XYZ file of C-alpha atoms in Angstrom:
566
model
C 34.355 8.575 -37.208
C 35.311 6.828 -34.038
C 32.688 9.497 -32.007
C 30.011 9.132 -34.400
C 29.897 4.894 -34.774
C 30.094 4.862 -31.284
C 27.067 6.801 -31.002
C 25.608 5.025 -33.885
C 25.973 1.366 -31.054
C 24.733 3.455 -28.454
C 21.490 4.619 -29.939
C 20.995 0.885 -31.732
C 21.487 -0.831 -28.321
C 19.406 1.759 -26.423
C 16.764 1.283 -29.000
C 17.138 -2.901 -29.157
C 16.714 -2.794 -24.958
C 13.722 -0.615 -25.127
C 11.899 -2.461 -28.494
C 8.864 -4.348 -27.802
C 8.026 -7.860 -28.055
C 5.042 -7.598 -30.178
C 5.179 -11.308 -30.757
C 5.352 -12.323 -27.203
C 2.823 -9.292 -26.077
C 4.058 -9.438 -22.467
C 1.607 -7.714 -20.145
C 3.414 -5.025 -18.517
C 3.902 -5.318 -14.884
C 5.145 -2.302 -12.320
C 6.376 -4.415 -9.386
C 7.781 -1.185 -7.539
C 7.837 2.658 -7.416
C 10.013 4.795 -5.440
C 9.395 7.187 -3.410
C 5.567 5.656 -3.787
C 4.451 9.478 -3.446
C 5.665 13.710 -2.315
C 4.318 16.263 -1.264
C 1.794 18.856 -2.349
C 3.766 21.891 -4.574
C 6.908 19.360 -5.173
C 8.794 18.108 -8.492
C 10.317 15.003 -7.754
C 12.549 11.375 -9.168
C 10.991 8.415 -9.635
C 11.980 5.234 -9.920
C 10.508 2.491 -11.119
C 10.824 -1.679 -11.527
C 8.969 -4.215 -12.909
C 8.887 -6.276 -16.319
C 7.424 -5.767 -19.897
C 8.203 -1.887 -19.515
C 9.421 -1.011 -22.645
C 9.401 1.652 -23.639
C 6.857 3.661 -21.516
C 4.814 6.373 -23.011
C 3.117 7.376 -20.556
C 1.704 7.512 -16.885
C -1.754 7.492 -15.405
C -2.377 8.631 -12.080
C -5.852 8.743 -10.464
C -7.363 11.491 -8.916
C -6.314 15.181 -10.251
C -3.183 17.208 -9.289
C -0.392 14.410 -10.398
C 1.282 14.214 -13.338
C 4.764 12.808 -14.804
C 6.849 12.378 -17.740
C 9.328 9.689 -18.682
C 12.947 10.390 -18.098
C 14.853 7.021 -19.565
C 13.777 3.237 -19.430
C 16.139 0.846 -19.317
C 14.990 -2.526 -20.805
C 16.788 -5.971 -19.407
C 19.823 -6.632 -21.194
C 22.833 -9.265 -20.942
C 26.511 -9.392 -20.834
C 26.562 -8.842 -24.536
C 24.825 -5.364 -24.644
C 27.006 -4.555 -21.311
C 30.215 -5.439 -22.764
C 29.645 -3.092 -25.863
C 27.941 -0.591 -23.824
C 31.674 -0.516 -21.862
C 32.823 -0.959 -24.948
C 31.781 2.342 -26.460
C 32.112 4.216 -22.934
C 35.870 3.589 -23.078
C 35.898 4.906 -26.645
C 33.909 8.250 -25.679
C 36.382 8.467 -23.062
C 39.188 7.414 -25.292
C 37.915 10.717 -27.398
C 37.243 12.957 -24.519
C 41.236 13.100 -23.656
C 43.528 15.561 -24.427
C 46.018 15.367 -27.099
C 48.798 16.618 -27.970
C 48.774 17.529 -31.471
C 51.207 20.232 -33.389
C 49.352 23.691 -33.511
C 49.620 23.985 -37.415
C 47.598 20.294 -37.707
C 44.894 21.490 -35.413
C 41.771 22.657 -37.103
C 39.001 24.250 -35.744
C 35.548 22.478 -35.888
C 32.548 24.289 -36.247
C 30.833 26.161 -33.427
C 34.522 25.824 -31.697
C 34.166 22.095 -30.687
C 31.785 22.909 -27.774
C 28.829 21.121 -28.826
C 30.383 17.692 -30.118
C 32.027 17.466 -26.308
C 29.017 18.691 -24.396
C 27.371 15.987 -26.619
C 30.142 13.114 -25.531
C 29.607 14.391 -22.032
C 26.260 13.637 -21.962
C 26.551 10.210 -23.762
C 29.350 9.128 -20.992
C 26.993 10.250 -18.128
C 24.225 8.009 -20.271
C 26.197 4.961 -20.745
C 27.997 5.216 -16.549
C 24.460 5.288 -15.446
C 23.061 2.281 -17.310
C 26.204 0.486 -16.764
C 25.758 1.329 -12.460
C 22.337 -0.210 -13.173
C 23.522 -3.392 -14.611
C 22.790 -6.639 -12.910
C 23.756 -9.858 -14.491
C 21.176 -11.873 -12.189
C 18.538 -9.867 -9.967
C 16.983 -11.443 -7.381
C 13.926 -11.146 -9.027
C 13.220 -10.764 -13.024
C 10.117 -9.183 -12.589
C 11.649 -6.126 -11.335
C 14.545 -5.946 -13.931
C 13.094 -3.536 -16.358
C 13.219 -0.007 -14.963
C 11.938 3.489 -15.944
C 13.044 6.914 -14.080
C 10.105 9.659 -14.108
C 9.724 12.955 -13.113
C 6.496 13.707 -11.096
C 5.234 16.810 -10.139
C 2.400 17.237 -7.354
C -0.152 20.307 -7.282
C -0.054 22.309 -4.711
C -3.519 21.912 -4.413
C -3.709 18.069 -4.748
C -5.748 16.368 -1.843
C -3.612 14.591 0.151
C -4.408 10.672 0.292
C -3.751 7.406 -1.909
C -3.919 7.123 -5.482
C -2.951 4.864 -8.019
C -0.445 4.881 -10.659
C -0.028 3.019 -13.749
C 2.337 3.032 -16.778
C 1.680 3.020 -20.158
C 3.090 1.172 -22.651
C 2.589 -0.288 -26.191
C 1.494 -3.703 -25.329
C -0.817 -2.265 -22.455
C -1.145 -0.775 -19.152
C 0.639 -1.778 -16.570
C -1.012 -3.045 -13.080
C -1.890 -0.305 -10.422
C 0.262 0.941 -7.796
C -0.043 2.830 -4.305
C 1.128 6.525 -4.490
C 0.686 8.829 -2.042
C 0.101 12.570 -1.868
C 1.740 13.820 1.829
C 1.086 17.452 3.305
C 4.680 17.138 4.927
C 7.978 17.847 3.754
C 9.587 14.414 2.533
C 13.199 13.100 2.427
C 14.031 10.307 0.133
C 16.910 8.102 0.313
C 18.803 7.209 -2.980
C 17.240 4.585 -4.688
C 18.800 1.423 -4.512
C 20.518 -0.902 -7.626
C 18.816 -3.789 -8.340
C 19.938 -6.391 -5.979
C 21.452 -9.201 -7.287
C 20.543 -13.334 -6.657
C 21.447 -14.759 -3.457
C 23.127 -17.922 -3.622
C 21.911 -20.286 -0.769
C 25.066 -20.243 1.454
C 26.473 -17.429 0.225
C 23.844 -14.978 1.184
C 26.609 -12.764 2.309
C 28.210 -11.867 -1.097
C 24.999 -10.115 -2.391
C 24.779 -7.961 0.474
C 24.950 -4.231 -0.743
C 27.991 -2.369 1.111
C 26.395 1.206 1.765
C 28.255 3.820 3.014
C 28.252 4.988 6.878
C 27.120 8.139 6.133
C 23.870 6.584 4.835
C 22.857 4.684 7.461
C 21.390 7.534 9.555
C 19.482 10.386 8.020
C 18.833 13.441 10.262
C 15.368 14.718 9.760
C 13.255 17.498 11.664
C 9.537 16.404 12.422
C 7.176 16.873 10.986
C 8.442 14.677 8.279
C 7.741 11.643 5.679
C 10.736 9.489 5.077
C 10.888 7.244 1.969
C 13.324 3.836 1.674
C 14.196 1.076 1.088
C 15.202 -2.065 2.836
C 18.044 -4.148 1.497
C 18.997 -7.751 3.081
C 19.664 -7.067 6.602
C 19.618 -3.198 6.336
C 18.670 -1.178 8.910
C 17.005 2.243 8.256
C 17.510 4.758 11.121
C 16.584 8.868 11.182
C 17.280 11.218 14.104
C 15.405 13.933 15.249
C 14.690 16.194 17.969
C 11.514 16.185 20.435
C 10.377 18.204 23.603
C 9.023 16.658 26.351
C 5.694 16.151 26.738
C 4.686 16.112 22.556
C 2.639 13.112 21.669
C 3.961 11.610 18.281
C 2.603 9.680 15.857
C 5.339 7.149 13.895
C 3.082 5.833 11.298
C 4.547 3.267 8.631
C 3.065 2.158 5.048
C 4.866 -1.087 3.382
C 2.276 -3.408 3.054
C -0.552 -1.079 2.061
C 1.739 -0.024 -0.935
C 3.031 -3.397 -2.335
C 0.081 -5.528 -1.108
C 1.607 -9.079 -2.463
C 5.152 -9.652 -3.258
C 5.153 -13.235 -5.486
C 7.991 -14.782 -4.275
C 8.366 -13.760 -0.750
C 7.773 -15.283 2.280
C 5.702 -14.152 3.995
C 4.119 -12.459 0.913
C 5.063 -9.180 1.611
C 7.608 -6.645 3.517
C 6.819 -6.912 6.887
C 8.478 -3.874 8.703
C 9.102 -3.514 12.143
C 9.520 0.471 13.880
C 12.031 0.743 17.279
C 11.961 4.165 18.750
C 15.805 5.111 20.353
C 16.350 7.848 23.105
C 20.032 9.611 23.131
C 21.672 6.710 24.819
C 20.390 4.585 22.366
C 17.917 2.756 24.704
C 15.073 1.068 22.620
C 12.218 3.099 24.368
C 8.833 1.115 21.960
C 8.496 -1.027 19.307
C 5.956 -2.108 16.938
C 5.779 -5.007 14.066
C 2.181 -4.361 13.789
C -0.960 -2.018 14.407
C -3.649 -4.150 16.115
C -4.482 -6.576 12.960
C -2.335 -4.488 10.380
C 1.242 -5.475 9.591
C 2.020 -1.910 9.287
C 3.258 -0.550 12.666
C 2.451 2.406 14.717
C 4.217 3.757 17.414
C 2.244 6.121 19.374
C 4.678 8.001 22.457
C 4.397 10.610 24.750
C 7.615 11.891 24.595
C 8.974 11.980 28.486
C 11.964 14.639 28.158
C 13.991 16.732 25.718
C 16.367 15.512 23.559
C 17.431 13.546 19.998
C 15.689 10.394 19.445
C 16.075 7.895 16.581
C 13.259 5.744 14.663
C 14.982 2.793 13.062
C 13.028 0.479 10.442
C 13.597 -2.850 9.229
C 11.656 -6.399 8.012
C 11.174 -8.675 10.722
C 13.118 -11.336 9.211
C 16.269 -9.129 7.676
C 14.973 -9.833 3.711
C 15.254 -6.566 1.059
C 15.315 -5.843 -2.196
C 14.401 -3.070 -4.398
C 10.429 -3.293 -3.914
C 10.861 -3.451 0.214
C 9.949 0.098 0.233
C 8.129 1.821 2.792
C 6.562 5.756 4.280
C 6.993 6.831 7.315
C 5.198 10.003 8.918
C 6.421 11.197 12.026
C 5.316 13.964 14.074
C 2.515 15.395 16.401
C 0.281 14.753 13.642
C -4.136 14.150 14.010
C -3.781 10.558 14.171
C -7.496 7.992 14.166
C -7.027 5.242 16.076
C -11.135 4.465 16.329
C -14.447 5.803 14.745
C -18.297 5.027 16.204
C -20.729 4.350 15.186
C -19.013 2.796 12.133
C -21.260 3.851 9.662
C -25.294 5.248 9.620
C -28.209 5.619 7.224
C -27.736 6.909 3.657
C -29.501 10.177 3.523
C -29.323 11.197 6.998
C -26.480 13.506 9.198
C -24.260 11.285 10.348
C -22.605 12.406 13.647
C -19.695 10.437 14.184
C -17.473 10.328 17.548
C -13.763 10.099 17.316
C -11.009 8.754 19.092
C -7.055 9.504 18.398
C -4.406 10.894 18.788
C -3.885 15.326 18.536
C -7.278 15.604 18.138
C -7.665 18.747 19.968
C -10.170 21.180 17.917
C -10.369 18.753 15.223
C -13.370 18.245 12.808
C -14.178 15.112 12.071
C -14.988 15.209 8.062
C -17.965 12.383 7.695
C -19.742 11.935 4.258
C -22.205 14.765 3.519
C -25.762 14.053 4.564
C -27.113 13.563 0.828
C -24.545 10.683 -0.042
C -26.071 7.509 -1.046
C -25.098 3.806 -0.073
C -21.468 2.800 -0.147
C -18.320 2.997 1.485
C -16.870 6.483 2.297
C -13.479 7.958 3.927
C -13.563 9.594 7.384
C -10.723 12.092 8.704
C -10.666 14.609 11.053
C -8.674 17.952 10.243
C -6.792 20.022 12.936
C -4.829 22.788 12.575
C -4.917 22.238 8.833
C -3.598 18.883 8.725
C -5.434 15.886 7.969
C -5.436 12.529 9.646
C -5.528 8.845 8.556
C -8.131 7.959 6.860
C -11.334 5.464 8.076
C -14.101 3.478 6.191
C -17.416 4.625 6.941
C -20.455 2.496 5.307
C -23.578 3.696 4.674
C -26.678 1.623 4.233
C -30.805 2.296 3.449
C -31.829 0.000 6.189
C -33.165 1.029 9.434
C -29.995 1.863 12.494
C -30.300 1.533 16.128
C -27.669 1.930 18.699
C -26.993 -1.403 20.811
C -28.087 -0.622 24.491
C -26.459 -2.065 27.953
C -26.638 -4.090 29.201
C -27.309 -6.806 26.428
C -25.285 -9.588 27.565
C -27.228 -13.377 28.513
C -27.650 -12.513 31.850
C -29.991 -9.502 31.110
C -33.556 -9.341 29.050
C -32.184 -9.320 25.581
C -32.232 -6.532 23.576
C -35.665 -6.642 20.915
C -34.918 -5.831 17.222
C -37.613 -5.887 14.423
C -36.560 -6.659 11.544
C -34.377 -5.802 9.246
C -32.358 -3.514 11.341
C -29.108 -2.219 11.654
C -27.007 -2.573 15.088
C -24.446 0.180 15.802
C -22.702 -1.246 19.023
C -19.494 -2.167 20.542
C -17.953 -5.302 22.644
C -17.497 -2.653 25.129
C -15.077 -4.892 27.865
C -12.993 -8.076 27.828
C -15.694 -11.396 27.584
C -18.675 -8.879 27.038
C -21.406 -10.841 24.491
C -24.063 -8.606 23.153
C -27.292 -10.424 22.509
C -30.229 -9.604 20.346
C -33.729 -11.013 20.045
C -35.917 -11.022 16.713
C -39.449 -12.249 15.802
C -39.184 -14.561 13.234
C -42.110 -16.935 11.110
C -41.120 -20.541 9.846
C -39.386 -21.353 6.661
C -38.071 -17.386 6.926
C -34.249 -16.811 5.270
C -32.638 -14.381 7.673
C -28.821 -12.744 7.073
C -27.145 -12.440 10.202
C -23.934 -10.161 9.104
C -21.039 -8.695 10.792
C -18.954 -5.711 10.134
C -16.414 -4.636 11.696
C -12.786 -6.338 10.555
C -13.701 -4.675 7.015
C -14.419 -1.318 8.638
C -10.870 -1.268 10.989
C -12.432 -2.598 14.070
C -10.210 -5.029 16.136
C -13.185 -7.291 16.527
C -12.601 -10.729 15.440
C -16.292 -11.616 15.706
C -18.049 -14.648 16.216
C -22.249 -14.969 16.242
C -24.706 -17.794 17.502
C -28.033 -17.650 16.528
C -30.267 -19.850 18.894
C -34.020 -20.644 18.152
C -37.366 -20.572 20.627
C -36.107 -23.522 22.404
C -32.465 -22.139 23.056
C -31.109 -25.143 20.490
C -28.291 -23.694 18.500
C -29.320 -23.050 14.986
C -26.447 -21.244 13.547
C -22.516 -20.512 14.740
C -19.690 -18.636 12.519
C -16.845 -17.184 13.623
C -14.767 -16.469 9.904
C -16.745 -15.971 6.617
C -14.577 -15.692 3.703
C -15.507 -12.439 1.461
C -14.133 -12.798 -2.173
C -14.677 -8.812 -2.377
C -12.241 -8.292 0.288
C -9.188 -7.589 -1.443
C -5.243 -8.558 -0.183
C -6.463 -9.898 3.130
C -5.425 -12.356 4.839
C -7.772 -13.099 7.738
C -11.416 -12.855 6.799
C -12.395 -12.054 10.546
C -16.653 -11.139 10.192
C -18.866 -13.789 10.597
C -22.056 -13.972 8.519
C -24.818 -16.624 8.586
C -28.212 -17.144 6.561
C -30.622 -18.853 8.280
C -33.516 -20.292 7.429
C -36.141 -20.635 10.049
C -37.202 -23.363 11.575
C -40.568 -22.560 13.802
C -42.258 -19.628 14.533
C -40.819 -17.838 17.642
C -38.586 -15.644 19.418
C -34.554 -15.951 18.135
C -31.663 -14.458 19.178
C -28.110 -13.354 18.306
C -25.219 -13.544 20.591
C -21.906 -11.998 19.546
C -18.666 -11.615 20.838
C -15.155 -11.668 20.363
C -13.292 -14.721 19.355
C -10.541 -14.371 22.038
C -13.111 -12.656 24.500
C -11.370 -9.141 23.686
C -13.282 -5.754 23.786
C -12.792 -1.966 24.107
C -14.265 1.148 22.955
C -12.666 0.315 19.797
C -14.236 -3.283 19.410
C -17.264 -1.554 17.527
C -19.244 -3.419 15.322
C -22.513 -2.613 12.237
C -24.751 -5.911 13.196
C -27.254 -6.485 10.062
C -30.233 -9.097 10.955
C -32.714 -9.102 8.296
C -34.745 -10.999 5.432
C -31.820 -12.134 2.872
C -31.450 -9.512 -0.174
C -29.901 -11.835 -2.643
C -27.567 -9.720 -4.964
C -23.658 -10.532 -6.125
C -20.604 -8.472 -6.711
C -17.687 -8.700 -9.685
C -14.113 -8.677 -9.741
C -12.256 -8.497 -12.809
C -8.773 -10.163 -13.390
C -6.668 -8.426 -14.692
C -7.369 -4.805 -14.277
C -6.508 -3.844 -17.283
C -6.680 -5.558 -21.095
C -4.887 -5.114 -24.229
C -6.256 -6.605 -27.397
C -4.661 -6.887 -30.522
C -6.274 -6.139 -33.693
C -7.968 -9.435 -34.933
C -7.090 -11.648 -32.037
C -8.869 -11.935 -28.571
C -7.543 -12.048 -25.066
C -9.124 -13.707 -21.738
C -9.988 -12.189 -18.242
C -11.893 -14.029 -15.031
C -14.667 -12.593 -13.621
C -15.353 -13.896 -10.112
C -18.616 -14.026 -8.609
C -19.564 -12.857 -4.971
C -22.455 -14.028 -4.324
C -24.547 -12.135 -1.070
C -27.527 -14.011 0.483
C -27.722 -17.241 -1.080
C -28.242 -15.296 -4.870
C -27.812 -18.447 -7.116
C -29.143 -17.042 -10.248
C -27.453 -16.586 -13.598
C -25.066 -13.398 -14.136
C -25.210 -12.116 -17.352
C -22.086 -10.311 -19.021
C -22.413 -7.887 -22.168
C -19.629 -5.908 -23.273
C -20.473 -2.479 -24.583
C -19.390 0.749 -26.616
C-alpha cells in the first residue's frame, strides 16, 4: 500500500506541475535550447528552458530532415511539491531495501517481484532527477519551466539554421535558432538552473564543477556545444600541424538574439586561442561588426593547442549557450558584387578562408527579387553563409577612379551601383541628371548585406550646395540590430541640373571588403509588415491582440489595409 500511494503523489504532483493555466492562458515562451542543433545522421538530448511550457505536445522545426519527441517536462514547482517529492523518494527507497523476513512468511508475488521493483527503480531515477533540477529561486523565472527532447537529424538534412518551436496547449511557443552541422559535435552536460545571485554574495551561487570538466579534448574538425555559467571558463584541446589554416567560428548571439534582463542584452563571448605552454597566441570578442568572434590562424608549428570561451564580463546562466566550429573548414569572410539583377547569371567573386577548388553556390539565374544565401562548397563541406540581394533595376559596376578629385562617375537613372570603398579615406562619387521638383532615393546597402561599411552619403546640387547628408537610417525591418549603419536619403529636387553622390566610410575605413549596392533612383513608394508576436492563440469566443508595424520605403504615406482570411 505504501508503494502504490506513493505512486499515487507522484503521478498527482507530476500531473499538478505539468497542468495548464487555462485561466491565466500564459503565452508559452522557449528562452533556451541546448545543444541549439547536431549533426546530419545523429539522435540526440535536448534540453530546454523557458516559461508557460506545460505540458508540451509537440515540436516544430522548419525546414525538412528534423524531428523530435518529448521526453519529460518539468513544470515550476515550490518547496511544497519538493518536500513531498523527497518525501515519497525516501519511501520508494524505504521499499527498495532488503528485509529480513522468516522464509515461511515470505510469499511470492506475481511474475516473481521483478516488475513492481523495475517499476520502483524507474520511479526513484524519476523523482532524483526532478529533485537535481530543483531550484528554489532561479536567476531568471522565465527559464524555470523545462522540457528534455529527443531530436533526431536526417542524414540528408541541409546543413544551416532553422527554427524551432514548441507546442503546447495554450499556443506555440516563440522561435528559436537550431542548427544542422556537417561535423561531428560534442556537447557538454547541460547545466541546472542557476540559482539568484544575491548582490554581495555573488559568490554563493557560483556552480562548483568538477576539474575534469573544465577541459574537453576534442579532434578537429569539430562543433562544441556549452554553456557559460558565472565566471566559467570553457576550454577544449586539440591537436594541429603546422602550417593548417583554421577557422574558430563562434555562434551565441545569433542563437539567443535578446536576453531581457541582461546587460548588455545578450551573451557576449569572447574566443583565446592557447599554444602548449599555454601562451595566449589570438583573441577575438568580435568579428568586424558582429559580437560573435572569429579567430582565423595559420597554425605556425605542431603541437596541442587550446580554444577557451567565455562572456566578456564573467555573467552565465543556463541560456549563455554558444557553437563553436573549429577546423580547416571553407570559411567567407567577403562576397562582390553583393548582389545583381533578378533574372540574370550572377557571377559572384569570393574571398575566405580554404577556398581552394571551391564553388561558390549563388542563386540560380531564374530567381526573382529578394534576399538569397551564398556559400561556397569545397571538398564537400559547406561554408558560412552570405546575403545576396537581388533587384529588377538596372546594375553597373562603380569604376576608378571616382573620388572628387576625378570627373565623376555619370549614372542615369534609376541604377544600381555595385562598388567598393576600395582604400582607407577613398569617397566614391556619382553624378545624375535630375529635373526640378523630382523625388529621388539615394539608398545604401551594405551593413544589411555583411559589409564592414558604415556608410555615410552627401548629395550636392548644380551649384555644389549640400542638399542632403545621412550617415545612420534606422530600418524597422532590420531585425535584433543594434547599429542601423546604411544611410538612405529622399530627395526632392530643387532645380534642374547635374547632382551628385559622394559616399564613404564614416571613420574613413575601406578594403576589398568595404563593398557596397548604391540605389539612386525615382522613389518607389511601397511598405513592409512585421507582426508581434509570431505566433497567436485564440480561445474559442474571446479575441486576442497583435501589433503590426509599418515600414514605410520612399515616403509611402498611404493607408495599409489589413484583412484576415481563411
Amino acid at each position: 500500500m505504501k508503494t502504490a500511494h506513493a505512486i499515487a503523489l507522484l503521478g498527482l504532483s507530476g500531473f499538478l506541475a505539468c497542468l495548464p493555466d487555462l485561466s491565466a492562458q500564459t503565452r508559452p515562451y522557449t528562452g533556451f535550447v541546448y545543444p541549439a542543433g547536431g549533426r546530419q545522421g545523429t539522435t540526440f538530448a535536448v534540453k530546454a528552458g523557458g516559461q508557460g511550457l506545460g505540458p508540451v505536445t509537440g515540436i516544430e522545426v522548419t525546414g525538412g530532415g528534423v524531428t523530435a519527441r518529448v521526453v519529460e517536462c518539468y513544470k515550476r514547482i515550490g518547496p511544497q511539491e519538493i518536500s513531498l517529492l523527497r518525501d515519497q523518494l525516501k519511501i520508494l527507497k524505504d521499499e527498495a531495501k532488503p528485509q529480513a523476513e522468516p522464509a515461511a512468511l515470505k510469499q511470492p508475488s506475481p511474475g516473481g517481484g521483478k516488475e513492481p521493483a523495475k517499476a520502483n527503480e524507474a520511479m526513484i531515477r524519476r523523482i532524483e532527477k526532478r529533485i537535481e533540477e530543483y531550484c528554489n529561486r532561479p536567476a531568471s523565472n522565465a527559464l524555470a519551466d523545462l522540457v528534455f527532447l529527443e531530436v533526431t537529424i536526417a542524414k540528408d538534412a541541409a546543413p544551416g539554421r532553422r527554427e524551432l518551436r514548441l507546442v503546447t496547449p495554450s499556443g506555440i511557443s516563440n522561435p528559436l535558432a537550431f542548427h544542422v552541422g556537417q561535423f561531428p559535435e560534442t556537447t557538454r552536460k547541460p547545466m541546472l538552473t542557476a540559482p539568484y545571485q544575491v548582490l554581495g554574495k555573488e559568490e554563493l551561487s557560483l556552480r562548483q564543477r568538477p576539474e575534469e570538466e573544465v577541459e574537453v579534448k576534442v579532434a578537429a574538425p569539430c562543433t562544441m556545444n556549452g554553456q557559460i555559467a558565472s565566471g566559467e571558463v570553457n576550454r577544449y584541446r586539440f591537436a594541429a600541424r603546422k602550417g593548417q589554416r583554421l577557422v574558430v567560428s563562434a555562434l551565441a548571439r545569433e542563437l539567443i538574439p535578446f536576453l531581457a534582463d541582461a546587460v548588455p542584452g545578450w551573451f557576449q563571448p569572447v574566443l583565446a586561442l592557447y599554444d602548449a605552454s599555454d601562451r595566449e597566441i589570438a583573441y577575438q570578442d568580435d568579428f568586424r561588426f558582429k559580437p560573435d568572434p572569429v579567430i582565423l590562424f595559420e597554425v605556425p608549428t605542431d603541437g596541442e593547442y587550446v580554444v577557451a570561451i567565455s562572456d566578456a564580463i564573467h555573467r552565465g546562466r543556463e541560456d549563455f549557450i554558444y557553437r563553436i566550429t573549429l577546423g580547416e573548414i571553407p570559411y567567407l569572410t567577403g562576397i562582390f558584387p553583393l548582389g545583381g539583377k533578378a533574372g540574370t547569371p550572377s557571377p559572384v567573386a569570393s574571398k575566405g578562408w580554404n577556398l581552394q577548388g571551391a564553388e561558390v553556390l549563388a542563386p540560380p539565374p531564374g530567381a526573382g527579387p529578394g534576399l538569397f544565401s551564398i556559400r561556397a562548397k569545397a571538398g564537400g563541406r559547406l561554408s558560412n553563409p552570405l546575403p545576396f540581394e537581388r533587384d529588377t533595376l538596372p546594375e553597373i559596376s562603380e569604376t576608378e577612379p571616382s573620388d572628387p578629385n576625378k570627373p565623376a562617375q555619370t549614372v542615369t537613372l534609376p541604377v544600381i551601383v555595385n562598388g567598393r570603398i576600395g582604400v582607407p579615406g577613398d569617397l566614391d562619387v556619382f553624378e545624375f541628371s535630375g529635373k526640378k521638383d523630382q523625388a529621388v532615393a539615394v539608398q545604401v546597402s551594405a551593413r544589411r548585406l555583411d559589409s564592414p561599411l558604415d556608410s555615410v552619403i552627401r548629395v550636392t546640387g548644380p551649384d555644389g550646395a549640400l542638399i542632403a547628408l545621412n550617415d545612420d537610417y534606422e530600418d524597422l525591418a532590420g531585425g535584433a540590430n543594434t547599429h542601423h549603419a546604411d544611410s538612405y536619403a529622399l530627395v526632392t529636387l530643387p532645380k534642374d541640373g547635374a547632382y551628385r553622390v559622394h559616399l564613404g566610410d564614416t571613420v574613413r575605413a575601406g578594403g576589398d571588403e568595404y563593398a557596397y549596392r548604391l540605389r539612386i533612383g525615382p522613389a518607389r513608394p511601397d511598405f513592409e509588415l512585421r507582426v508581434v508576436p509570431s505566433s497567436l492563440t485564440i480561445r474559442a469566443k474571446s479575441s486576442a491582440s497583435l501589433a503590426v508595424h509599418v515600414a514605410r520605403r520612399d515616403g509611402y504615406r498611404g493607408p495599409v489595409k489589413l484583412e484576415l482570411t481563411g
